[in-house]
XYZ file of C-alpha atoms in Angstrom:
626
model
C 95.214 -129.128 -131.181
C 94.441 -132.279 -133.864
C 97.016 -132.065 -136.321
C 94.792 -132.667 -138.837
C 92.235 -130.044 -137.884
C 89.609 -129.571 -140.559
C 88.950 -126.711 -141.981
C 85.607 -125.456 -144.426
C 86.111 -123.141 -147.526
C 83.310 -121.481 -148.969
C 83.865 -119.650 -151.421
C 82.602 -119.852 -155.663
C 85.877 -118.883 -156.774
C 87.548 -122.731 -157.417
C 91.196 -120.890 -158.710
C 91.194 -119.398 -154.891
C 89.484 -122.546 -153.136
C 91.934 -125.350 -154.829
C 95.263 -122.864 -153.910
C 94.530 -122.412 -150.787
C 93.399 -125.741 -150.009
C 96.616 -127.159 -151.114
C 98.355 -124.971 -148.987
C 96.824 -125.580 -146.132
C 97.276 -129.591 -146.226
C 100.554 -128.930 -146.931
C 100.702 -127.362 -143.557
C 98.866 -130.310 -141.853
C 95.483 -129.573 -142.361
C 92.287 -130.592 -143.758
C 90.397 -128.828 -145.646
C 86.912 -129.084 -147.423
C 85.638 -127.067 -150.402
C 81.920 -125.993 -150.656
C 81.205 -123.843 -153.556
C 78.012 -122.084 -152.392
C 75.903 -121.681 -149.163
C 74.009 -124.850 -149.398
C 76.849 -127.253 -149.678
C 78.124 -125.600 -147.125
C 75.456 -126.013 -144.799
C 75.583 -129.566 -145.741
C 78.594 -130.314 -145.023
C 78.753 -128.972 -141.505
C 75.571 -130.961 -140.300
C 77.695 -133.973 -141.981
C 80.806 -133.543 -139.814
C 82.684 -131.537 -137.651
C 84.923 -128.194 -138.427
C 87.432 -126.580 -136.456
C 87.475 -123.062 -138.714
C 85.015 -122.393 -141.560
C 86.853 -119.516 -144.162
C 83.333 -117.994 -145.957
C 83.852 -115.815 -148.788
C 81.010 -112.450 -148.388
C 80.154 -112.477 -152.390
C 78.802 -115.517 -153.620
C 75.740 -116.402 -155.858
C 72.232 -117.466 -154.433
C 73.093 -117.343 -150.368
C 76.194 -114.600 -149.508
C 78.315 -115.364 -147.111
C 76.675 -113.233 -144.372
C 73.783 -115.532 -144.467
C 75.779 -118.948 -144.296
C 77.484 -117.481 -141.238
C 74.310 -117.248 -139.821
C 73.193 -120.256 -140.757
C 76.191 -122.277 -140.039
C 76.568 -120.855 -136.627
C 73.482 -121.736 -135.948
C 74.433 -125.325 -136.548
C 77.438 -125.270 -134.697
C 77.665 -122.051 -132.611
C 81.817 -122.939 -130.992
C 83.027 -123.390 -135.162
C 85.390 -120.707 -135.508
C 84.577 -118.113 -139.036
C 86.956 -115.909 -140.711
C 84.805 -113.806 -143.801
C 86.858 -113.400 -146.802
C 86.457 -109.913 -148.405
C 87.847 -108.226 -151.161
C 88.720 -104.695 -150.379
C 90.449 -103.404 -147.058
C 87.466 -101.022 -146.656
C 84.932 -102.053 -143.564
C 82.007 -102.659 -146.129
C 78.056 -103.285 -144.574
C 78.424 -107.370 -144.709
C 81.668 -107.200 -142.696
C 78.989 -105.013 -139.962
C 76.411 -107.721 -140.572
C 79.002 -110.372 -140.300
C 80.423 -109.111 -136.640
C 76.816 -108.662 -135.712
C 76.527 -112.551 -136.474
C 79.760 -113.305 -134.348
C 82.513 -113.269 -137.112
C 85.453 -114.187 -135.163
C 87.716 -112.841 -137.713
C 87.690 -111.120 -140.965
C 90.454 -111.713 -143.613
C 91.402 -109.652 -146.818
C 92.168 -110.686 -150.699
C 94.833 -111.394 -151.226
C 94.707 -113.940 -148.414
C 97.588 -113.823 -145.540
C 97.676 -117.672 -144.669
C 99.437 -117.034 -141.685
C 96.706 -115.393 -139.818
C 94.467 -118.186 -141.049
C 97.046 -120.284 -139.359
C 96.735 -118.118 -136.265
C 92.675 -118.605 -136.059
C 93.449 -122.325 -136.037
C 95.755 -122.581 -133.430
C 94.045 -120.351 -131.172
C 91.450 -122.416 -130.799
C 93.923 -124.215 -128.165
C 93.593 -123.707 -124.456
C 96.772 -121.593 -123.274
C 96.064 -121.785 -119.494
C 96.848 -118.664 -117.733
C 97.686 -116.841 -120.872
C 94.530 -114.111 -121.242
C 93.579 -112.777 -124.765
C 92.757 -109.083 -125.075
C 91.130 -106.995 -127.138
C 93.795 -104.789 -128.686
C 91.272 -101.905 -130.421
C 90.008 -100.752 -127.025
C 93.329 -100.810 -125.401
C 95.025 -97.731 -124.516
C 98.506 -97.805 -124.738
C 101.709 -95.813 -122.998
C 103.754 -94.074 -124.573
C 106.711 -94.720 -122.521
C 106.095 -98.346 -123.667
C 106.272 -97.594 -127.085
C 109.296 -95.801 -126.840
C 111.209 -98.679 -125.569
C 110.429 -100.602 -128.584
C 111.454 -99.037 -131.898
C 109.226 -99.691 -134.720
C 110.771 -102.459 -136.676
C 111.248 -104.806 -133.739
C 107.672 -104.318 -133.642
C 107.111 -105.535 -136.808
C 109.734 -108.235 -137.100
C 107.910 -109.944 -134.105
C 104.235 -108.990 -134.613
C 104.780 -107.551 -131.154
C 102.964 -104.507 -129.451
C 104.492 -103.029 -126.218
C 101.429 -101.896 -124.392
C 102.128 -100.399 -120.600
C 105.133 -100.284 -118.112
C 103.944 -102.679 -114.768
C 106.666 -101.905 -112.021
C 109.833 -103.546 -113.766
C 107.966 -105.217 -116.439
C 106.850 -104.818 -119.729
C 103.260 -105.564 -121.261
C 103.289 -106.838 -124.369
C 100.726 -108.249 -126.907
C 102.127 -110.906 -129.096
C 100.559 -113.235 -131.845
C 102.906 -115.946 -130.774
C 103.721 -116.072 -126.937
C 105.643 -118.665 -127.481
C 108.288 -117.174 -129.546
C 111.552 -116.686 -127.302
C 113.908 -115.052 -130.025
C 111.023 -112.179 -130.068
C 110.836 -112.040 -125.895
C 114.655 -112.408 -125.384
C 115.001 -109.862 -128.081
C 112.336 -107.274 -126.368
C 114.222 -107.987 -123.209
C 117.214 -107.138 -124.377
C 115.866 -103.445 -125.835
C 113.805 -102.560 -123.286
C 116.289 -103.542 -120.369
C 113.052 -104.870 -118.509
C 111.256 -108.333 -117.979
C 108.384 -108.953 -120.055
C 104.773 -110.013 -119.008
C 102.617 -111.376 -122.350
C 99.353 -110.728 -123.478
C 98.091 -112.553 -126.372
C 96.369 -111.030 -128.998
C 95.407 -111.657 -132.800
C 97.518 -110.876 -135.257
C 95.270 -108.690 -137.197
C 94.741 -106.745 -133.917
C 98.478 -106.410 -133.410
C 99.516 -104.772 -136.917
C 96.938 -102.645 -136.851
C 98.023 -101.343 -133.497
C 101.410 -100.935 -134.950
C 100.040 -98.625 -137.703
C 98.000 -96.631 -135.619
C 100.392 -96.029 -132.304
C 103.880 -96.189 -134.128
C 103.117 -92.183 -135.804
C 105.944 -90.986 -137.809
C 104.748 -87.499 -136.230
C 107.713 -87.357 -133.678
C 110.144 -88.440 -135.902
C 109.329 -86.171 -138.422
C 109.714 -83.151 -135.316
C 113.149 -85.083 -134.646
C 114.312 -84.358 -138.604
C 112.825 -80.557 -138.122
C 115.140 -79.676 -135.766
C 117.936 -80.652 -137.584
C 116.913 -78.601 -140.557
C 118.910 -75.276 -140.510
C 116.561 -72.705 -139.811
C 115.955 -69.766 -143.032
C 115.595 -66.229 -141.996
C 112.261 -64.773 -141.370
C 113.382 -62.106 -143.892
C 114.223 -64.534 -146.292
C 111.348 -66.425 -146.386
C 109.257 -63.208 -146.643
C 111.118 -62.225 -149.377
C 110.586 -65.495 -150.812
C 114.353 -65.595 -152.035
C 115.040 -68.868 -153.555
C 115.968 -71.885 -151.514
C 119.528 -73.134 -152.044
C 119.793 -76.604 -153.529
C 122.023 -77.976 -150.466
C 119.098 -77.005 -148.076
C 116.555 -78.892 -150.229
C 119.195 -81.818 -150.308
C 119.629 -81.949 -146.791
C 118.697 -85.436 -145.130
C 116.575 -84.357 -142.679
C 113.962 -82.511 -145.016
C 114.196 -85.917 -147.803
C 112.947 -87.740 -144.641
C 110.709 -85.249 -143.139
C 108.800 -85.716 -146.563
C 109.002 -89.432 -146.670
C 108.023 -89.402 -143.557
C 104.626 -87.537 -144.161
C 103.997 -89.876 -146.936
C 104.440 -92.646 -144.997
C 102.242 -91.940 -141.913
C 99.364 -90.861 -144.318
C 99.260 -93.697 -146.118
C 99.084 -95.305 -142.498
C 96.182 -93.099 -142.046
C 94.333 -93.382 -144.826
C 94.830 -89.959 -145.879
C 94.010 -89.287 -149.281
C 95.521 -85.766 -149.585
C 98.058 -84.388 -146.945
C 98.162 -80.277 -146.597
C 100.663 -77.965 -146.361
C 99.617 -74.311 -145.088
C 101.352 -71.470 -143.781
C 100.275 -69.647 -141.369
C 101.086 -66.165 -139.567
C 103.703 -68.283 -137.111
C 103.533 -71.478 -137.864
C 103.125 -74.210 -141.082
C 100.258 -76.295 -140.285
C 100.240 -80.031 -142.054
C 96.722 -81.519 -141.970
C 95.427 -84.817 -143.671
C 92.659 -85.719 -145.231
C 90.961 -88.867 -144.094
C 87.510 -90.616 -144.543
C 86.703 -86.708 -146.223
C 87.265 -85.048 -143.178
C 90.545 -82.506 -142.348
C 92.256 -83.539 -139.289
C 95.181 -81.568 -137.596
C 98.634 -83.408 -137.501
C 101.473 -81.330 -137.108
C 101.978 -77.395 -136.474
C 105.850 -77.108 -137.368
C 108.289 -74.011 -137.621
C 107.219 -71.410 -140.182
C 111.191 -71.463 -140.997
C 111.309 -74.968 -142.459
C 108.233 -74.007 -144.640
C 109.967 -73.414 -147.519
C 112.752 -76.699 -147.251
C 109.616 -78.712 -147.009
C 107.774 -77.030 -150.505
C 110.759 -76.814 -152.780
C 111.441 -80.189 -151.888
C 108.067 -81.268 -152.750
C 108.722 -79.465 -155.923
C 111.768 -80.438 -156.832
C 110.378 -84.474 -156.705
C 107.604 -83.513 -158.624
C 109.818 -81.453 -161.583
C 108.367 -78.117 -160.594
C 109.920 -74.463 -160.813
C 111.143 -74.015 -157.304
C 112.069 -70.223 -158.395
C 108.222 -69.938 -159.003
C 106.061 -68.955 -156.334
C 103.337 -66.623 -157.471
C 101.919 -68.398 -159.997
C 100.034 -72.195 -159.134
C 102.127 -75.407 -160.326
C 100.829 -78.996 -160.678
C 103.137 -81.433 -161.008
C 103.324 -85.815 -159.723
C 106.274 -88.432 -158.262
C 106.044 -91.835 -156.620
C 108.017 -92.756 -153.479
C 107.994 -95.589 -151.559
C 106.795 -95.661 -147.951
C 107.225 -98.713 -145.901
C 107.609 -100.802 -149.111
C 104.345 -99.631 -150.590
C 104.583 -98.007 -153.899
C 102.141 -94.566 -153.735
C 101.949 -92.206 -156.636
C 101.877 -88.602 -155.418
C 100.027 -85.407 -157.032
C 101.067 -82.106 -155.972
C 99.344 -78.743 -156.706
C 101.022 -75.433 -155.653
C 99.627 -71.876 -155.034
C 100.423 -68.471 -153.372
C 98.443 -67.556 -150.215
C 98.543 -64.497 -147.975
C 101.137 -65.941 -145.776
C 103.025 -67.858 -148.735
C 103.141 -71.084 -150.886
C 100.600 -73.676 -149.931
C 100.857 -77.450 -151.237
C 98.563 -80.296 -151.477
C 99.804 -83.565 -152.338
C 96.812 -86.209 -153.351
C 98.119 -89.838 -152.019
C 97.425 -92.955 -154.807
C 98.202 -95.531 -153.007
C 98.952 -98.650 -155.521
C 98.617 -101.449 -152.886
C 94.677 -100.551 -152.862
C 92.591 -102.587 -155.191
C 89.829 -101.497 -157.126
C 86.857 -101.987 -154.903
C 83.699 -103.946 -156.634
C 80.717 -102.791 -157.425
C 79.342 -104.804 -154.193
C 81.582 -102.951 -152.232
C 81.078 -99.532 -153.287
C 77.654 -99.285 -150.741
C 74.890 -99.529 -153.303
C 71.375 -101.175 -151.986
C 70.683 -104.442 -153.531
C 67.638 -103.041 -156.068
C 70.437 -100.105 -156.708
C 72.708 -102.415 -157.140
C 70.730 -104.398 -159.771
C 69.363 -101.878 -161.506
C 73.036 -100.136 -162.285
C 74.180 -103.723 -163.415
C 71.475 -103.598 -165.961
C 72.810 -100.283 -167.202
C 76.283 -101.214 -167.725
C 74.871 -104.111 -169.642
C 74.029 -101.948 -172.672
C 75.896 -102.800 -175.359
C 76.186 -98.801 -176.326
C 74.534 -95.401 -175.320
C 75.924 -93.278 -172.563
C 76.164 -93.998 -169.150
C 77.144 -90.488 -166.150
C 78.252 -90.478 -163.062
C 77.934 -86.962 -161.541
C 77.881 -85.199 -157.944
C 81.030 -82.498 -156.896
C 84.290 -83.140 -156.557
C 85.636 -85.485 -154.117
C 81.759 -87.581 -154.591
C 83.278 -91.253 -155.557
C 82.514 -90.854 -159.150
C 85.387 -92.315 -160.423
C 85.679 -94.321 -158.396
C 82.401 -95.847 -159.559
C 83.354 -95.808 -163.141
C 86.439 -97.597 -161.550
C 84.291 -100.657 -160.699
C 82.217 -100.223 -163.163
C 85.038 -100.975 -166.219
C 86.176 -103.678 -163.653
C 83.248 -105.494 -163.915
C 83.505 -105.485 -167.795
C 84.471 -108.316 -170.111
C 88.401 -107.101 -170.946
C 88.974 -110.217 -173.176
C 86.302 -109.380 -175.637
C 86.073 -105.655 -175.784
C 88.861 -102.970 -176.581
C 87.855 -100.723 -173.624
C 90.125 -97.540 -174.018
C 89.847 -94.570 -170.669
C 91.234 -91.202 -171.162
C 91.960 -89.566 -167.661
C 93.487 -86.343 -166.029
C 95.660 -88.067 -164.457
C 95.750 -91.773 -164.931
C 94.814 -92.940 -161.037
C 95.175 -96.484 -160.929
C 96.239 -98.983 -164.131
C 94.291 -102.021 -164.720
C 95.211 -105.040 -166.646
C 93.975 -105.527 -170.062
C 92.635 -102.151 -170.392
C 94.113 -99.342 -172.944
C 94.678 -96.383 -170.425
C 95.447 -92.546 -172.396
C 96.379 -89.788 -170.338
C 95.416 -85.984 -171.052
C 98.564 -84.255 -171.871
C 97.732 -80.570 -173.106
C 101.595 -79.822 -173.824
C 100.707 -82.388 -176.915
C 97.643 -81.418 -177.174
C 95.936 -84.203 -175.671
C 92.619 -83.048 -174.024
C 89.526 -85.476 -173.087
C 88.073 -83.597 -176.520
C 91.175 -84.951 -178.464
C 91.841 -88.246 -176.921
C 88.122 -89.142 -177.715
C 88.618 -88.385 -181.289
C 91.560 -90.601 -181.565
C 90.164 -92.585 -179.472
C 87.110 -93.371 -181.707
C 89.699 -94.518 -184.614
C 91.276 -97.540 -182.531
C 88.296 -99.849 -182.766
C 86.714 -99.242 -179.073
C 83.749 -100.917 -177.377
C 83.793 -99.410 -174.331
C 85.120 -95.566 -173.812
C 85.530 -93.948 -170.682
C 86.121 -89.792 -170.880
C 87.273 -88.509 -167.294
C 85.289 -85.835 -167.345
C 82.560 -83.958 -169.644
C 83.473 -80.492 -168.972
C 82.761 -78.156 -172.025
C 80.752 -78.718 -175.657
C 83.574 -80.464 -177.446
C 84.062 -83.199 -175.209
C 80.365 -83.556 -174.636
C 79.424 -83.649 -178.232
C 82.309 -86.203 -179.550
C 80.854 -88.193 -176.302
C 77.327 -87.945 -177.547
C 78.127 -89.482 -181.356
C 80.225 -91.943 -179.864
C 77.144 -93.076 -177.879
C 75.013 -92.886 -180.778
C 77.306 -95.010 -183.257
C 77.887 -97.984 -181.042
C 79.599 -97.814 -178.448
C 79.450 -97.770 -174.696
C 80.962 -94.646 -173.199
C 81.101 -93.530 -169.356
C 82.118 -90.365 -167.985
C 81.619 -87.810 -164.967
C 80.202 -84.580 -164.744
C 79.642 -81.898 -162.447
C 75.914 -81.879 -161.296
C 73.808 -81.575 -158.228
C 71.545 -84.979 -158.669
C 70.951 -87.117 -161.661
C 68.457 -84.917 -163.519
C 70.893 -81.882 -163.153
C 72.710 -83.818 -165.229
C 70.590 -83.610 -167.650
C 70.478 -80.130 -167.790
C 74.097 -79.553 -167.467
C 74.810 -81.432 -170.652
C 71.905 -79.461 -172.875
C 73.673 -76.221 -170.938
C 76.900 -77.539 -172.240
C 75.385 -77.478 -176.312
C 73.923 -81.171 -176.192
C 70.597 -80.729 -178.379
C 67.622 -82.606 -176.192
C 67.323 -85.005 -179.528
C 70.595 -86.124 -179.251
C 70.768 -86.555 -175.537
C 67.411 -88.648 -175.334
C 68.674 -90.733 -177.820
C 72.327 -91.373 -176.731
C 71.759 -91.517 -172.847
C 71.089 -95.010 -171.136
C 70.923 -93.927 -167.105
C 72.673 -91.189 -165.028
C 73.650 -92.171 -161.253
C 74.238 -89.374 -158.903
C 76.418 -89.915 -155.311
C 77.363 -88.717 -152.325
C 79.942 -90.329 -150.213
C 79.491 -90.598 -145.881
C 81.319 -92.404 -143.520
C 80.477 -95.495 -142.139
C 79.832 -96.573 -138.282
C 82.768 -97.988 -136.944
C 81.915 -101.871 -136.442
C 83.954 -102.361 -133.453
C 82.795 -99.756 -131.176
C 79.260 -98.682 -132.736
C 76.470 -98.456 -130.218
C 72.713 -97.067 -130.164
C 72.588 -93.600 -128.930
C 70.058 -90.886 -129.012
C 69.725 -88.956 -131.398
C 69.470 -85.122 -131.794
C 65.263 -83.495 -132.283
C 67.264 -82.713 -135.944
C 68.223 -86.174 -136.523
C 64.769 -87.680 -135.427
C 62.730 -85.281 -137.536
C 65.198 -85.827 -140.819
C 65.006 -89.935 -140.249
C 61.086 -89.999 -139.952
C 60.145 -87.377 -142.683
C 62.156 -89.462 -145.066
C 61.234 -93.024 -143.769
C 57.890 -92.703 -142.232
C 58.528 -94.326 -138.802
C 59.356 -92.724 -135.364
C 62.603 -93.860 -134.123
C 64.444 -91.593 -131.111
C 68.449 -93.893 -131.020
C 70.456 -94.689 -133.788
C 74.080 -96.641 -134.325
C 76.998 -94.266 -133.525
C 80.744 -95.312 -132.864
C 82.113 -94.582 -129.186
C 85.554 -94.416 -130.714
C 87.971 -96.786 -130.620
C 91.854 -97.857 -131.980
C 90.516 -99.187 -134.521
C 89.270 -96.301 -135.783
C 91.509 -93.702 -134.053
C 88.763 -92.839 -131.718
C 86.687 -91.129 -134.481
C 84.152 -93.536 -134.308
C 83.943 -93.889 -138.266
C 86.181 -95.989 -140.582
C 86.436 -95.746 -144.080
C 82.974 -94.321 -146.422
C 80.215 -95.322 -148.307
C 78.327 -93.860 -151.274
C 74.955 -93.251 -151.679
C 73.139 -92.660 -154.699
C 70.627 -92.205 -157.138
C 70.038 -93.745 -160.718
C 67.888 -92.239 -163.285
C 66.985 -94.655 -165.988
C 66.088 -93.386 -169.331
C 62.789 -94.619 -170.034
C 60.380 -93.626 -173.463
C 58.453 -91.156 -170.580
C 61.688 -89.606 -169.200
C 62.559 -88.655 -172.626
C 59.778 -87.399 -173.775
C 59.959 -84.982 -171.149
C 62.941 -83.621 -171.995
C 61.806 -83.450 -175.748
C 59.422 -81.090 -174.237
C 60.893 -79.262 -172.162
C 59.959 -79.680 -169.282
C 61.539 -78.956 -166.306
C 64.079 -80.829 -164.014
C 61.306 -81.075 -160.748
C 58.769 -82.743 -163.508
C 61.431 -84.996 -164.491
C 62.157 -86.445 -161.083
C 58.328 -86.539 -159.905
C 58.292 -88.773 -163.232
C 61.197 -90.834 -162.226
C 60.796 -91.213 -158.657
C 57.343 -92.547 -159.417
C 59.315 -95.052 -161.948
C 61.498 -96.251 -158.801
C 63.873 -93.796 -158.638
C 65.037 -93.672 -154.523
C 66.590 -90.670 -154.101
C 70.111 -89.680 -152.481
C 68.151 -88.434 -149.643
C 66.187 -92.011 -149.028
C 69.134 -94.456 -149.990
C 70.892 -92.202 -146.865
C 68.149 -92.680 -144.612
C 67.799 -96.226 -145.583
C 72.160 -96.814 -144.710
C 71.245 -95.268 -141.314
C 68.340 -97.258 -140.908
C 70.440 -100.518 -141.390
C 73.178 -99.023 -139.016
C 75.755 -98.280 -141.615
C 75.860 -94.849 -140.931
C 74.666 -91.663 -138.982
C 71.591 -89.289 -140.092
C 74.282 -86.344 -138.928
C 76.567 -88.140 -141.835
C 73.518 -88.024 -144.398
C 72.526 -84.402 -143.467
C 75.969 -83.103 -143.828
C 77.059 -84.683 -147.283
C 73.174 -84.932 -148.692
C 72.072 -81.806 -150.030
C 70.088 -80.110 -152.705
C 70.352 -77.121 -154.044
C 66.972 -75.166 -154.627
């Protein structure tokens, strides 16, 4: 490989561009900034590239499109798309579709940039392979503990008569092959592989699962009786080592998961521990019902809770660190049949806010909810049921805002995730703190933009209201079916019609669904149900749509990570006159569907039309009641 290899950055961010182009020449490198699609383009028909690093959100052409375009010009350049979020969004799909050869995360790793430009060099005899469809032994595994693993970037894949398969980033290294030797008491045979490939086999094949088995046993057992009796647990028991890192050790392979909420449930015989991932309960662990209650009051006891109480339901939080990541935990506590549950809602820290690109709307979506959060005041909802993305969305949306020049002020139950430059209050009814409360305050401090948590009862809803009306830009959630429910839950809550036409800018209602796995999505026929729900909606016959086979990647479930979909009502002078009069909530949506409303139901149809996702996906999380 050239020394001076050149190397194409295109991205519109010159802060990002200018660092990491000075890196890279320090490394030996050459590197050449384009700022947008076009220059881009012109610059490879001017000279030749050995990697090309395009950013996926950039003005006029996106990224997606330059990939196209610039592997059209030069099909053997190398591409790496630059993303912001960890989550698989639908331009990283298009992007593999255009043959991506890599994708890399903010904030950048340069090493595995590195990586894409040296493998570009011929290593005779040395095959690459394709780590997410490998299936791996797991008497390999056990001959390599964990952080050997990750000290070398090193994945021990099968047992071959005396040797050892391996996948390394760097075949080359000896200290890691002498070292894996060593351990393993076997020669080693080495497979190269890319270092994205290899971590994320590392997550998903190192499980804490029997290690946290291995601390169970060495909890000492409490009596049946006892635990019937629900007699309180000693302090030494709750201290003992094995339960701290049974618990740590949950935490830690859910955040590996993805989990956002890990469950603890007793059962007749046995306490089962499920985790919630991509929205969906999986089955993890069915352990002992005798270490049920170490586990809980342990739980409890990090999260300042009454480990004496048991009948009556307990919230409390606590952070921990797990592998090095900082995650904020939220536990909630109640009695069942066969004794204490627990739920403990993972925040992990390391995830960034996602942009409002990211989040899955459809570009006229898209542009027609920037337009609302332009307002300089008025009211702006998000609603759907719990668990819906909603604040996640208002997330985003106070992301995309101007910090510098507004005082934007949230009050939340709890506070999720802190952001820079933003006033943050959290509800604290012990002081008497409540989203009804905080408002008030909150409308003494000089705000610009307010976000309330929730609207959840006529206080809240009418201190939201006047805030709307006397300047100022406030976004909340609420609990609604679609975006004209809305509507009618607010006037249900006390909000006089008046007062709501006059304060409300746009409503946008969501649903989240998982996407297709990119890796391992094919076309598949479809089920008569599927068929008939896809062309009622979008008018065209179609018989196969994109499903995911299943692969490592995403731990054969054939979906990784979620979407939303949605639909934004827009307050025009028709839509509230309507509600002036009355009228009722399917004359409203007639009205603004024939404004350019798309429903839920059609920006669904539309995701699985483009391949994002499944019509079983928009059938089971789109729904409408009555």
């Amino acid at each position: 490989m050239d020394e001076k290899a050149n190397i194409l950055i295109v991205d519109d961010d010159a802060n990002l561009c200018e660092t990491l182009s000075d890196i890279l020449e320090e490394k030996g490198y050459r590197a050449v900034v384009a700022h947008d699609g076009q220059k881009a383009l012109e610059e490879v028909r001017s000279q030749r590239f050995d990697l090309a690093l395009i950013d996926v959100v950039m003005p006029g052409m996106n990224g997606v499109e330059a990939l196209r375009q610039i592997k059209a010009i030069d099909s053997r350049l190398t591409t790496m798309l630059i993303t912001g979020h960890t989550a698989l969004g639908e331009s990283v799909s298009e992007a593999i579709e255009a043959g991506v050869d890599g994708v890399l995360y903010k904030p950048l790793d340069i090493n595995a940039i590195v990586e894409m430009i040296e493998g570009r060099a011929e290593m005779p005899g040395l095959p690459r392979i394709d780590l997410k469809r490998y299936t791996v032994q797991p008497a390999a595994l056990r001959l390599i503990p964990e952080a050997v693993a990750r000290k070398w970037d090193i994945m021990p894949l099968r047992i071959e008569d005396d040797f050892l398969v391996v996948a390394m980033t760097d075949p080359n290294n000896l200290y890691a092959i002498e070292d894996v030797r060593a351990l393993s008491r076997r020669e080693v045979k080495v497979l190269r592989a890319a270092l994205m490939d290899v971590r994320g086999a590392i997550n998903l094949h190192y499980r804490a699962v029997g290690e946290i088995e291995k601390q169970i046993r060495h909890i000492i057992p409490v009596a049946p009786e006892r635990v019937g009796a629900e007699e309180r647990i000693s302090s030494d028991l709750i201290a003992q080592a094995p339960v701290v890192r049974a618990v740590n050790l949950l935490v830690s392979q859910a955040v590996k998961d993805r989990a956002s909420d890990i469950h603890l449930e007793p059962q007749q015989d046995h306490l089962r521990v499920r985790y919630r991932i991509d929205g969906i309960l999986h089955d993890t662990l069915s352990l002992p019902l005798s270490v049920h209650g170490p586990l809980v009051s342990r739980v409890k006891v990090l999260a300042n809770m009454n480990i004496a109480e048991r009948r009556r339901p307990q919230d409390g939080h606590f952070s921990i660190s797990a592998d090095g990541t900082e995650v904020d935990i939220r536990v909630a506590t109640a009695d069942t049949s066969w004794g204490e549950m627990a739920v403990l809602r993972v925040l992990d820290k390391s995830i960034s806010v996602m942009d409002l690109p990211e989040l899955g709307f459809l570009p006229d979506s898209l542009e027609t909810y920037r337009d609302l959060i332009r307002s300089p005041y008025g009211m702006l909802l998000a609603s759907g049921p719990t668990g819906s993305g909603k604040t996640t969305t208002l997330y985003a949306t106070i992301n995309q805002l101007d910090s510098r020049e507004r005082n934007i002020i949230t009050i939340e139950d709890p506070v999720e995730y802190r952001f820079a430059n933003i006033n943050q209050m959290q509800v604290n009814p012990q002081a008497n703190i409540t989203f009804a409360s905080g408002l008030r305050a909150t409308m003494r401090l000089d705000p610009d933009v307010i976000l309330v948590g929730e609207v959840r009862d006529r206080e809240t809803a009418s201190i939201a209201i006047q805030a709307a009306l006397t300047g100022h830009l406030v976004l909340s959630t609420v609990h609604a079916n679609d975006a004209v429910g809305a509507l009618f839950r607010l006037m249900d809550l006390g909000v006089e019609p008046f007062l709501l036409t006059s304060a409300m800018v746009g409503i946008v209602a969501q649903r989240l669904v998982r996407r297709v796995c990119p890796h391992c999505r094919i076309l598949r026929e479809g089920t008569e149900e599927e068929q008939l729900a896809y062309e009622k909606e979008i008018g065209e016959k179609r018989t196969k749509f994109y499903h995911g086979t299943g692969c490592n990647f995403c731990a054969m479930t054939g979906y990784y990570g979620r979407m939303g979909v949605y639909e934004i009502l827009v307050m025009s002078e028709e839509i509230r006159r309507l509600v002036l009069q009355g009228a009722g909530s399917d004359v409203i949506k007639t009205k603004a569907v024939e404004e350019g409303m798309m429903s839920m139901w059609r920006d669904g149809m539309l995701k699985v039309k483009e391949g994002l996702t499944t019509p079983s996906e928009v059938l089971r999380n789109v729904f409408v009641i009555g």
